[in-house]
PDB file of C-alpha atoms in Angstrom:
ATOM      1  CA  MET Z   1      11.982  22.581  19.727  1.00  0.00           C
ATOM      2  CA  LYS Z   2      12.916  19.939  17.548  1.00  0.00           C
ATOM      3  CA  ARG Z   3      11.549  19.181  13.899  1.00  0.00           C
ATOM      4  CA  ARG Z   4      11.659  16.423  11.970  1.00  0.00           C
ATOM      5  CA  PHE Z   5      10.457  16.133   8.515  1.00  0.00           C
ATOM      6  CA  SER Z   6       9.727  13.531   5.299  1.00  0.00           C
ATOM      7  CA  LEU Z   7       7.625  12.976   2.855  1.00  0.00           C
ATOM      8  CA  PHE Z   8       3.931  11.483   3.479  1.00  0.00           C
ATOM      9  CA  THR Z   9       2.349  10.328  -0.056  1.00  0.00           C
ATOM     10  CA  TYR Z  10       0.531   7.197   1.202  1.00  0.00           C
ATOM     11  CA  PRO Z  11      -2.858   7.185  -1.428  1.00  0.00           C
ATOM     12  CA  MET Z  12      -5.371   5.783   1.104  1.00  0.00           C
ATOM     13  CA  MET Z  13      -5.278   2.155  -0.629  1.00  0.00           C
ATOM     14  CA  ASP Z  14      -2.141   1.873   1.547  1.00  0.00           C
ATOM     15  CA  MET Z  15      -3.690   2.870   4.860  1.00  0.00           C
ATOM     16  CA  LYS Z  16      -2.859   0.048   6.526  1.00  0.00           C
ATOM     17  CA  ALA Z  17       1.700   0.770   5.423  1.00  0.00           C
ATOM     18  CA  ALA Z  18       0.274   5.155   6.262  1.00  0.00           C
ATOM     19  CA  GLU Z  19      -0.146   3.256  10.197  1.00  0.00           C
ATOM     20  CA  ALA Z  20       2.695   1.006  10.393  1.00  0.00           C
ATOM     21  CA  GLU Z  21       5.033   3.741   9.422  1.00  0.00           C
ATOM     22  CA  LEU Z  22       3.403   6.508  11.489  1.00  0.00           C
ATOM     23  CA  ASN Z  23       3.547   3.645  14.548  1.00  0.00           C
ATOM     24  CA  ARG Z  24       7.621   3.462  13.838  1.00  0.00           C
ATOM     25  CA  ARG Z  25       8.102   6.329  13.778  1.00  0.00           C
ATOM     26  CA  ALA Z  26       6.026   7.311  17.380  1.00  0.00           C
ATOM     27  CA  ALA Z  27       7.843   3.829  18.549  1.00  0.00           C
ATOM     28  CA  ALA Z  28      11.306   6.300  18.096  1.00  0.00           C
ATOM     29  CA  GLY Z  29      10.306   8.879  19.976  1.00  0.00           C
ATOM     30  CA  TRP Z  30       8.393  10.712  16.782  1.00  0.00           C
ATOM     31  CA  VAL Z  31       4.583  12.454  16.456  1.00  0.00           C
ATOM     32  CA  LEU Z  32       3.000  13.696  13.859  1.00  0.00           C
ATOM     33  CA  LYS Z  33       2.230  17.123  13.723  1.00  0.00           C
ATOM     34  CA  LYS Z  34       0.602  17.837  10.174  1.00  0.00           C
ATOM     35  CA  VAL Z  35       0.976  17.056   6.998  1.00  0.00           C
ATOM     36  CA  HIS Z  36       1.738  20.298   4.861  1.00  0.00           C
ATOM     37  CA  LEU Z  37       0.778  20.730   1.271  1.00  0.00           C
ATOM     38  CA  ASN Z  38      -0.634  17.611   1.484  1.00  0.00           C
ATOM     39  CA  VAL Z  39       2.925  15.929   1.367  1.00  0.00           C
ATOM     40  CA  LEU Z  40       4.929  16.667   3.883  1.00  0.00           C
ATOM     41  CA  ALA Z  41       4.595  15.660   7.355  1.00  0.00           C
ATOM     42  CA  ARG Z  42       5.879  17.176  10.438  1.00  0.00           C
ATOM     43  CA  PHE Z  43       6.639  14.833  12.901  1.00  0.00           C
ATOM     44  CA  GLU Z  44       7.731  16.665  17.061  1.00  0.00           C
ATOM     45  CA  PRO Z  45       8.684  15.055  19.908  1.00  0.00           C
ATOM     46  CA  CYS Z  46       6.380  12.370  21.677  1.00  0.00           C
ATOM     47  CA  GLU Z  47       6.886  14.445  25.749  1.00  0.00           C
ATOM     48  CA  GLY Z  48       6.689  11.261  28.158  1.00  0.00           C
ATOM     49  CA  ARG Z  49       3.254   9.314  27.274  1.00  0.00           C
ATOM     50  CA  SER Z  50       3.435   6.282  24.441  1.00  0.00           C
ATOM     51  CA  HIS Z  51       1.527   6.910  21.319  1.00  0.00           C
ATOM     52  CA  PHE Z  52      -0.114   5.110  18.512  1.00  0.00           C
ATOM     53  CA  VAL Z  53      -1.462   5.421  15.512  1.00  0.00           C
ATOM     54  CA  ASP Z  54      -5.110   4.199  14.111  1.00  0.00           C
ATOM     55  CA  LEU Z  55      -6.145   5.679  10.856  1.00  0.00           C
ATOM     56  CA  ASP Z  56     -10.048   5.979  10.289  1.00  0.00           C
ATOM     57  CA  LEU Z  57     -11.425   5.396   6.253  1.00  0.00           C
ATOM     58  CA  ARG Z  58     -13.964   8.745   5.591  1.00  0.00           C
ATOM     59  CA  ARG Z  59     -13.659  10.798   2.930  1.00  0.00           C
ATOM     60  CA  THR Z  60     -14.587  14.112   5.718  1.00  0.00           C
ATOM     61  CA  LEU Z  61     -15.629  14.330   8.966  1.00  0.00           C
ATOM     62  CA  ASP Z  62     -18.721  15.827  10.103  1.00  0.00           C
ATOM     63  CA  GLU Z  63     -18.417  18.155  12.607  1.00  0.00           C
ATOM     64  CA  THR Z  64     -21.977  17.761  13.696  1.00  0.00           C
ATOM     65  CA  ASP Z  65     -21.743  13.917  14.398  1.00  0.00           C
ATOM     66  CA  PRO Z  66     -21.619  14.320  17.853  1.00  0.00           C
ATOM     67  CA  ASP Z  67     -21.751  10.686  19.027  1.00  0.00           C
ATOM     68  CA  TYR Z  68     -18.542   9.464  16.292  1.00  0.00           C
ATOM     69  CA  LEU Z  69     -16.657  12.802  17.691  1.00  0.00           C
ATOM     70  CA  GLN Z  70     -17.588  11.825  21.414  1.00  0.00           C
ATOM     71  CA  LEU Z  71     -16.942   8.140  21.285  1.00  0.00           C
ATOM     72  CA  CYS Z  72     -13.429   9.136  19.688  1.00  0.00           C
ATOM     73  CA  ALA Z  73     -12.744  11.534  22.869  1.00  0.00           C
ATOM     74  CA  ASP Z  74     -14.238   8.534  25.231  1.00  0.00           C
ATOM     75  CA  ALA Z  75     -11.485   6.370  23.946  1.00  0.00           C
ATOM     76  CA  GLY Z  76      -8.831   9.135  24.555  1.00  0.00           C
ATOM     77  CA  TRP Z  77      -8.250   9.365  20.460  1.00  0.00           C
ATOM     78  CA  GLU Z  78      -6.564  13.228  19.338  1.00  0.00           C
ATOM     79  CA  LYS Z  79      -7.715  14.141  15.388  1.00  0.00           C
ATOM     80  CA  VAL Z  80      -4.774  15.338  13.986  1.00  0.00           C
ATOM     81  CA  GLN Z  81      -5.448  15.967  10.303  1.00  0.00           C
ATOM     82  CA  SER Z  82      -7.879  14.839   7.327  1.00  0.00           C
ATOM     83  CA  LEU Z  83      -6.251  13.534   4.208  1.00  0.00           C
ATOM     84  CA  ARG Z  84      -6.702  11.619   1.300  1.00  0.00           C
ATOM     85  CA  GLY Z  85      -9.735  10.094   3.248  1.00  0.00           C
ATOM     86  CA  MET Z  86      -7.956   9.075   6.121  1.00  0.00           C
ATOM     87  CA  LEU Z  87      -8.704  10.628   9.384  1.00  0.00           C
TER      88      LEU Z  87
END
């Protein structure tokens, strides 16, 4: 499987710039899979469906918040990772 890595050092205050970067990569066929060591993003090819990113500001995702988790699931969202206050 092909992979690409790049630095991902966006702070929470640059959330919209991070979103734009992730959406540019998704449009080019690469989806974020994980950020390692809080700075190294791993991208993998999108597999036949379009992706776009919408970051949410939350310090932590309380897994016991069933309403929020259900809302996200109903909307078709997939949590990739929580990083520097961004989901």
